[in-house]
Short mmCIF file of C-alpha atoms and ligand atoms in Angstrom, two decimals:
data_model
loop_
_atom_site.label_atom_id
_atom_site.label_comp_id
_atom_site.label_asym_id
_atom_site.label_seq_id
_atom_site.Cartn_x
_atom_site.Cartn_y
_atom_site.Cartn_z
CA MET A 1 0.20 0.08 -0.14
CA TYR A 2 1.29 3.48 -0.94
CA LYS A 3 0.67 6.76 0.48
CA THR A 4 0.64 8.15 -3.01
CA ILE A 5 0.51 6.98 -6.50
CA VAL A 6 1.24 9.31 -9.68
CA ILE A 7 -0.26 8.29 -13.03
CA GLY A 8 1.82 9.43 -15.95
CA THR A 9 5.22 10.74 -16.31
CA GLY A 10 4.73 14.08 -18.21
CA PRO A 11 6.14 17.23 -16.61
CA ALA A 12 3.47 17.18 -14.33
CA GLY A 13 3.77 13.83 -13.00
CA LEU A 14 7.66 14.11 -12.48
CA THR A 15 7.09 17.31 -10.82
CA ALA A 16 4.93 16.28 -8.36
CA ALA A 17 7.29 13.01 -7.82
CA ILE A 18 10.06 15.10 -7.23
CA TYR A 19 8.24 17.12 -4.46
CA LEU A 20 6.65 14.16 -2.70
CA ALA A 21 10.08 11.98 -2.53
CA ARG A 22 11.53 15.40 -1.09
CA ALA A 23 8.73 15.44 1.36
CA ASN A 24 9.51 11.67 2.26
CA LEU A 25 6.29 10.37 0.99
CA ASN A 26 8.08 7.62 -1.34
CA PRO A 27 5.65 7.90 -4.27
CA LEU A 28 4.96 5.35 -6.99
CA VAL A 29 5.19 6.69 -10.39
CA ILE A 30 3.33 4.61 -12.97
CA GLU A 31 4.85 5.26 -16.38
CA GLY A 32 2.40 4.59 -19.26
CA PRO A 33 2.78 3.81 -22.91
CA GLU A 34 4.28 7.33 -23.64
CA PRO A 35 6.92 7.79 -21.01
CA GLY A 36 8.00 11.10 -20.49
CA GLY A 37 4.70 12.66 -22.14
CA GLN A 38 4.13 14.88 -25.22
CA LEU A 39 7.57 16.39 -24.89
CA THR A 40 9.38 13.32 -25.85
CA THR A 41 7.81 13.92 -29.49
CA THR A 42 9.35 17.54 -29.90
CA THR A 43 12.83 18.22 -30.54
CA GLU A 44 14.22 21.33 -29.14
CA VAL A 45 12.37 23.08 -26.09
CA GLU A 46 13.52 26.84 -26.17
CA ASN A 47 10.73 28.35 -23.64
CA PHE A 48 11.52 26.01 -20.38
CA PRO A 49 13.44 28.32 -18.26
CA GLY A 50 16.81 27.69 -16.83
CA PHE A 51 17.88 26.64 -20.03
CA PRO A 52 19.04 29.39 -22.28
CA GLU A 53 20.59 27.37 -25.04
CA GLY A 54 17.53 25.12 -25.12
CA ILE A 55 17.39 21.66 -24.14
CA MET A 56 15.81 18.61 -26.01
CA GLY A 57 12.64 17.92 -25.01
CA PRO A 58 13.62 13.63 -24.39
CA GLU A 59 16.62 14.94 -22.43
CA LEU A 60 14.28 17.49 -20.34
CA MET A 61 12.39 14.69 -19.39
CA ALA A 62 14.92 12.19 -18.72
CA ASN A 63 16.70 14.66 -16.50
CA MET A 64 13.11 15.39 -14.35
CA ARG A 65 12.93 11.54 -13.94
CA LYS A 66 16.39 11.30 -12.61
CA GLN A 67 15.84 14.04 -10.48
CA ALA A 68 12.88 11.97 -8.89
CA GLU A 69 14.54 8.87 -8.79
CA ARG A 70 17.45 10.46 -6.64
CA PHE A 71 14.90 11.40 -3.84
CA GLY A 72 13.62 8.20 -3.84
CA ALA A 73 10.66 8.01 -5.86
CA GLU A 74 9.94 4.47 -7.43
CA PHE A 75 9.34 3.78 -11.01
CA ARG A 76 7.25 1.18 -12.75
CA THR A 77 6.06 0.52 -16.30
CA GLY A 78 1.93 -0.43 -16.54
CA TRP A 79 -1.06 0.38 -18.03
CA ILE A 80 -4.06 1.00 -15.68
CA ASN A 81 -7.25 -0.58 -16.96
CA SER A 82 -9.44 0.69 -14.03
CA VAL A 83 -9.42 2.44 -10.77
CA ASP A 84 -11.91 2.21 -8.22
CA THR A 85 -12.25 5.59 -6.51
CA SER A 86 -15.47 4.75 -4.08
CA LYS A 87 -13.45 3.92 -0.99
CA ARG A 88 -9.92 4.57 0.36
CA PRO A 89 -7.46 3.13 -0.21
CA PHE A 90 -7.94 3.73 -3.88
CA THR A 91 -7.36 0.91 -6.24
CA LEU A 92 -5.65 0.52 -9.58
CA SER A 93 -5.98 -2.51 -11.63
CA LEU A 94 -3.39 -3.09 -13.89
CA GLU A 95 -3.37 -5.00 -17.23
CA GLY A 96 -2.22 -8.21 -16.34
CA GLY A 97 -4.49 -8.62 -13.16
CA GLU A 98 -2.09 -6.91 -10.62
CA THR A 99 -3.78 -4.30 -8.32
CA LEU A 100 -2.12 -1.58 -6.40
CA GLN A 101 -3.68 0.49 -3.34
CA ALA A 102 -2.88 3.82 -2.47
CA GLU A 103 -4.16 6.47 -0.02
CA THR A 104 -3.69 9.37 -2.43
CA LEU A 105 -3.90 9.43 -6.20
CA ILE A 106 -2.15 11.97 -8.56
CA ILE A 107 -3.47 12.05 -11.81
CA SER A 108 -1.16 13.39 -14.74
CA THR A 109 -2.07 11.18 -17.66
CA GLY A 110 -1.95 14.53 -20.13
CA ALA A 111 -4.16 14.85 -23.29
CA SER A 112 -2.73 13.28 -26.55
CA ALA A 113 -2.87 15.59 -29.48
CA LYS A 114 -5.33 14.26 -32.25
CA TYR A 115 -3.56 13.15 -35.43
CA LEU A 116 -4.96 12.99 -38.72
CA GLY A 117 -4.08 9.52 -39.36
CA ILE A 118 -2.76 9.60 -42.92
CA PRO A 119 0.34 8.29 -44.33
CA GLY A 120 3.60 10.01 -43.63
CA GLU A 121 2.14 11.83 -40.83
CA ARG A 122 3.61 10.41 -37.83
CA ASP A 123 6.94 9.35 -39.16
CA ASN A 124 7.41 13.15 -39.84
CA VAL A 125 6.53 14.31 -36.42
CA GLY A 126 9.68 16.44 -35.24
CA ARG A 127 10.68 16.48 -38.73
CA GLY A 128 8.28 19.14 -40.29
CA VAL A 129 4.95 17.69 -38.62
CA SER A 130 3.85 19.24 -35.36
CA THR A 131 0.85 19.45 -33.16
CA CYS A 132 2.35 22.38 -31.18
CA ALA A 133 2.63 25.71 -32.59
CA THR A 134 3.96 26.99 -29.31
CA CYS A 135 6.83 24.60 -29.23
CA ASP A 136 7.98 24.17 -33.07
CA GLY A 137 6.85 27.52 -34.71
CA PHE A 138 10.13 29.22 -34.27
CA PHE A 139 11.61 26.68 -36.63
CA PHE A 140 9.71 27.48 -39.54
CA ARG A 141 10.94 30.95 -40.04
CA GLY A 142 10.42 32.40 -43.12
CA LYS A 143 8.66 29.21 -44.43
CA LYS A 144 5.21 28.36 -45.70
CA ILE A 145 3.19 26.21 -43.26
CA ILE A 146 0.14 24.28 -43.50
CA VAL A 147 -2.38 24.27 -40.48
CA VAL A 148 -5.18 21.53 -40.49
CA GLY A 149 -8.20 21.87 -38.66
CA GLY A 150 -11.21 24.58 -38.25
CA GLY A 151 -11.60 24.90 -34.72
CA ASP A 152 -10.49 27.52 -32.35
CA SER A 153 -7.02 25.75 -31.86
CA ALA A 154 -6.57 26.03 -35.52
CA MET A 155 -7.38 29.66 -35.89
CA GLU A 156 -5.20 30.33 -32.72
CA GLU A 157 -2.14 28.26 -34.38
CA ALA A 158 -2.60 29.76 -37.75
CA ASN A 159 -2.38 33.33 -36.40
CA PHE A 160 0.51 32.67 -34.08
CA LEU A 161 2.43 31.05 -36.58
CA THR A 162 2.30 34.08 -38.95
CA ARG A 163 4.85 35.64 -36.52
CA PHE A 164 7.45 33.14 -38.12
CA ALA A 165 5.97 31.88 -41.34
CA SER A 166 6.03 33.72 -44.80
CA GLU A 167 2.67 32.16 -45.50
CA VAL A 168 0.14 29.90 -43.40
CA VAL A 169 -2.36 28.19 -45.32
CA LEU A 170 -5.43 26.77 -43.39
CA VAL A 171 -6.84 23.70 -44.74
CA HIS A 172 -10.23 22.03 -43.54
CA ARG A 173 -12.05 19.19 -44.38
CA ARG A 174 -15.71 21.42 -44.84
CA ALA A 175 -16.47 24.68 -45.99
CA GLU A 176 -17.61 25.90 -42.66
CA LEU A 177 -15.20 26.40 -39.57
CA ARG A 178 -16.26 25.14 -36.36
CA ALA A 179 -14.32 28.16 -34.66
CA SER A 180 -15.86 30.75 -32.76
CA LYS A 181 -16.51 33.98 -34.68
CA ILE A 182 -14.11 36.12 -33.21
CA MET A 183 -11.31 33.54 -34.00
CA GLN A 184 -12.39 33.16 -37.40
CA ASP A 185 -12.51 37.04 -37.78
CA ARG A 186 -9.00 37.33 -36.46
CA ALA A 187 -7.86 34.62 -38.91
CA ARG A 188 -9.66 36.07 -41.75
CA GLU A 189 -8.03 39.51 -41.08
CA ASN A 190 -4.63 38.28 -41.08
CA PRO A 191 -3.00 38.85 -44.48
CA LYS A 192 -0.49 36.10 -44.26
CA ILE A 193 -3.11 33.63 -44.19
CA THR A 194 -4.85 31.72 -47.04
CA TRP A 195 -7.76 29.47 -47.04
CA MET A 196 -8.07 25.57 -48.51
CA LEU A 197 -11.52 24.97 -47.53
CA ASN A 198 -13.42 21.63 -48.43
CA ARG A 199 -10.14 19.95 -48.48
CA THR A 200 -9.43 16.39 -46.89
CA PRO A 201 -5.83 15.73 -46.11
CA LEU A 202 -4.67 12.36 -47.62
CA GLU A 203 -1.14 11.89 -47.31
CA VAL A 204 2.06 14.04 -46.33
CA HIS A 205 4.76 13.83 -48.64
CA ALA A 206 8.41 14.28 -47.74
CA THR A 207 11.80 13.36 -47.86
CA GLY A 208 14.20 12.45 -45.55
CA MET A 209 15.13 16.20 -45.02
CA GLY A 210 11.23 16.99 -44.05
CA VAL A 211 8.21 17.81 -45.14
CA THR A 212 7.59 18.87 -48.83
CA GLY A 213 3.98 18.87 -49.11
CA LEU A 214 0.17 17.65 -48.30
CA LYS A 215 -1.87 15.68 -50.89
CA VAL A 216 -5.55 16.57 -50.42
CA LEU A 217 -8.67 16.02 -51.67
CA ASN A 218 -10.72 18.80 -53.23
CA ASN A 219 -14.10 17.59 -52.16
CA GLU A 220 -15.60 20.20 -54.50
CA THR A 221 -14.23 18.74 -57.54
CA GLY A 222 -13.54 15.30 -56.56
CA LYS A 223 -9.62 15.61 -57.50
CA GLU A 224 -6.74 15.23 -55.56
CA GLU A 225 -4.26 18.19 -54.90
CA VAL A 226 -0.53 18.66 -53.57
CA ILE A 227 0.08 21.72 -51.49
CA GLU A 228 3.43 22.46 -51.35
CA THR A 229 4.87 23.17 -47.80
CA GLN A 230 7.82 22.82 -45.48
CA GLY A 231 5.95 22.38 -42.26
CA LEU A 232 2.35 20.63 -41.03
CA PHE A 233 0.76 21.95 -37.83
CA VAL A 234 -2.13 19.24 -37.20
CA ALA A 235 -4.68 21.37 -34.78
CA ILE A 236 -7.87 18.87 -34.92
CA GLY A 237 -7.91 18.94 -30.96
CA HIS A 238 -6.79 17.07 -28.25
CA THR A 239 -8.11 13.84 -26.15
CA PRO A 240 -7.47 14.33 -22.32
CA ASN A 241 -6.28 10.70 -21.00
CA THR A 242 -9.25 10.38 -18.65
CA LYS A 243 -10.81 6.72 -20.22
CA PHE A 244 -9.40 4.85 -17.55
CA LEU A 245 -11.11 6.51 -14.66
CA GLY A 246 -14.71 5.18 -15.89
CA GLY A 247 -16.52 8.64 -15.06
CA GLN A 248 -15.97 8.24 -11.35
CA ILE A 249 -13.98 11.58 -11.43
CA GLU A 250 -16.06 14.79 -12.39
CA THR A 251 -14.82 16.14 -16.00
CA ASP A 252 -15.73 18.99 -18.23
CA GLU A 253 -18.18 17.67 -21.43
CA ILE A 254 -14.71 17.09 -23.40
CA GLY A 255 -13.36 14.76 -20.35
CA TYR A 256 -10.89 17.25 -18.83
CA ILE A 257 -11.07 16.91 -15.25
CA LYS A 258 -12.56 19.53 -13.31
CA VAL A 259 -10.28 20.62 -10.31
CA LYS A 260 -11.29 23.23 -7.59
CA PRO A 261 -10.27 26.64 -8.81
CA GLY A 262 -6.70 27.62 -7.71
CA THR A 263 -6.24 24.12 -6.50
CA SER A 264 -5.36 20.63 -8.05
CA GLU A 265 -8.36 19.08 -5.77
CA THR A 266 -10.75 16.62 -8.03
CA ASN A 267 -14.25 16.19 -6.60
CA VAL A 268 -12.68 13.22 -4.67
CA PRO A 269 -11.29 13.85 -1.53
CA GLY A 270 -7.49 12.20 -1.70
CA ILE A 271 -7.29 12.65 -5.86
CA PHE A 272 -5.62 15.47 -7.26
CA ALA A 273 -5.01 16.20 -10.94
CA CYS A 274 -2.62 18.27 -12.69
CA GLY A 275 -0.99 18.90 -16.04
CA ASP A 276 -2.64 18.75 -19.27
CA VAL A 277 -5.32 16.53 -18.07
CA GLN A 278 -7.15 19.17 -16.14
CA ASP A 279 -5.77 21.96 -18.57
CA ASN A 280 -7.57 22.83 -21.82
CA ARG A 281 -5.98 26.07 -21.81
CA TYR A 282 -2.49 26.78 -21.27
CA ARG A 283 -0.86 23.16 -22.10
CA GLN A 284 2.83 24.01 -21.70
CA ALA A 285 5.33 22.16 -20.31
CA ILE A 286 6.24 24.77 -17.43
CA THR A 287 2.24 25.37 -16.40
CA ALA A 288 2.14 21.39 -16.02
CA ALA A 289 5.23 21.37 -14.26
CA GLY A 290 3.65 24.30 -11.75
CA SER A 291 0.40 22.39 -11.55
CA GLY A 292 2.31 19.16 -10.63
CA CYS A 293 4.32 21.31 -7.86
CA MET A 294 0.73 21.99 -6.70
CA ALA A 295 -0.78 18.61 -6.79
CA ALA A 296 2.07 17.32 -4.34
CA LEU A 297 1.66 19.94 -2.10
CA ASP A 298 -2.18 19.60 -1.73
CA CYS A 299 -1.35 15.93 -1.42
CA GLU A 300 0.82 16.08 1.35
CA LYS A 301 -1.33 18.58 3.38
CA PHE A 302 -4.19 16.04 2.81
CA LEU A 303 -2.31 13.29 4.27
CA GLU A 304 -0.95 15.37 7.29
CA GLY A 305 -4.59 15.77 8.14
CA SER A 306 -6.00 12.21 7.06
CA ALA A 307 -6.52 9.59 9.45
CA VAL A 308 -3.93 7.00 7.68
CA HIS A 309 -4.12 4.36 10.57
CA ASP A 310 -7.84 4.20 10.07
CA TRP A 311 -7.73 3.15 6.30
CA SER A 312 -5.13 0.88 6.75
CA ALA A 313 -7.14 -0.92 9.69
CA THR A 314 -9.73 -1.16 7.32
CA LEU A 315 -7.28 -3.54 5.08
CA SER A 316 -6.82 -6.23 7.37
P1 LIG B 1 -12.20 21.61 -32.21
O1 LIG B 1 -13.36 22.30 -31.81
O2 LIG B 1 -13.08 19.72 -31.98
O3 LIG B 1 -12.21 21.43 -33.66
C1 LIG B 1 -11.67 20.53 -34.21
C2 LIG B 1 -11.58 20.83 -35.51
O4 LIG B 1 -10.66 19.95 -36.58
C3 LIG B 1 -12.74 20.83 -36.48
O5 LIG B 1 -12.90 21.78 -37.07
C4 LIG B 1 -12.61 19.42 -37.07
O6 LIG B 1 -13.67 19.37 -38.36
C5 LIG B 1 -11.31 18.93 -37.32
N1 LIG B 1 -11.15 17.72 -37.42
C6 LIG B 1 -11.18 16.78 -36.62
N2 LIG B 1 -10.85 15.49 -36.56
C7 LIG B 1 -10.31 15.70 -38.02
C8 LIG B 1 -9.88 15.01 -38.65
N3 LIG B 1 -9.33 13.42 -38.74
N4 LIG B 1 -9.49 15.28 -40.19
C9 LIG B 1 -9.61 16.83 -40.48
N5 LIG B 1 -10.12 17.36 -39.50
C10 LIG B 1 -10.64 17.02 -38.44
O7 LIG B 1 -11.02 21.45 -31.08
P2 LIG B 1 -9.95 22.85 -30.78
O8 LIG B 1 -10.06 23.48 -32.00
O9 LIG B 1 -9.08 22.16 -30.36
O10 LIG B 1 -10.73 23.30 -29.79
C11 LIG B 1 -11.04 22.64 -28.59
C12 LIG B 1 -11.85 23.37 -27.41
O11 LIG B 1 -11.04 24.41 -27.02
C13 LIG B 1 -13.30 24.21 -28.17
O12 LIG B 1 -14.24 24.33 -27.10
C14 LIG B 1 -12.43 25.50 -28.24
O13 LIG B 1 -13.53 26.68 -28.31
C15 LIG B 1 -11.43 25.37 -26.92
N6 LIG B 1 -10.30 26.24 -27.72
C16 LIG B 1 -10.35 27.44 -27.32
C17 LIG B 1 -9.21 28.77 -27.67
C18 LIG B 1 -9.44 30.20 -27.23
O14 LIG B 1 -10.57 30.74 -26.85
N7 LIG B 1 -8.49 30.74 -27.38
C19 LIG B 1 -8.47 28.13 -28.30
C20 LIG B 1 -8.02 27.00 -28.54
C21 LIG B 1 -9.24 26.07 -27.88
P3 LIG B 1 -15.14 19.57 -38.04
O15 LIG B 1 -15.59 20.95 -38.10
O16 LIG B 1 -15.33 18.86 -39.86
O17 LIG B 1 -15.61 18.41 -37.38
#
């Protein structure tokens, strides 16, 4: 039985683990299918404070993990099938049948950017294909970029990318945009954005050196076209990784965990959430790390005030 289990090893989970380990709470940290989280899929991170020359995403995450291990955090790989939050200690059921119990949980399972699922896309992530303009826009200075999507994220990414790109082409599969009027207007007023609506992406073209184009189906003419580009930003939404919770923790309509404002507390006492799994707005490594610190401190306070011995007694 653990005092606390941290689920997820992005910047939020690892920061929580560093704080919990330094507080002698011996956290168990469960690494899922993407150890290190979204930053391991990017190249250079230039906006994480403390690294004036930048740092590679995987290296930053490896450093955070080492830092947590140094203070005694225990790591294990596992896929959590389900969680029982109805009583403390909470029970986690892992794939393979094993169960784990903990007095508190910190959920930092992140959100996964949605991909188009077309040929050439995944192979070129970090080599011209990106899902994060804030992270990677800088590398496309003076280049032509395509943004795919018709929602607020796509409008925001397209506008942001015009700071760097020579031209941003917005490709959307329908003629109507899903984005709010204000975001659409802002993008439409931007002279650097051109529009290719009613186009369904089919394939990313690339050489070993990077992306060269996007093949699309023109839904008006029924013909295929290739749009030349040096970068492709996929902005078709994110999916918070909360399915395994089976609806036991309160979320918004998309699935992001709701926390009490200004804290990491979920609707279940003893369960805390941090990072992108509860943040549909900022989604930055540094904000995730900050919220991981909050979750660890909230968890520590909770354990200090909790009747830990009473729960243990119910186990026997
Ligand atoms: P979203 O509103 O769900 O929009 C996703 C867009 O991607 C839609 O236009 C959709 O096309 C398209 N899409 C989805 N799957 C696709 C596929 N397989 N192939 C091609 N296109 C695909 O997602 P979002 O833009 O990330 O926004 C999510 C939420 O965050 C929204 O509530 C939004 O308002 C909010 N948000 C707000 C701001 C802001 O206010 N500053 C910024 C970003 C996000 P269809 O329209 O054809 O379905």
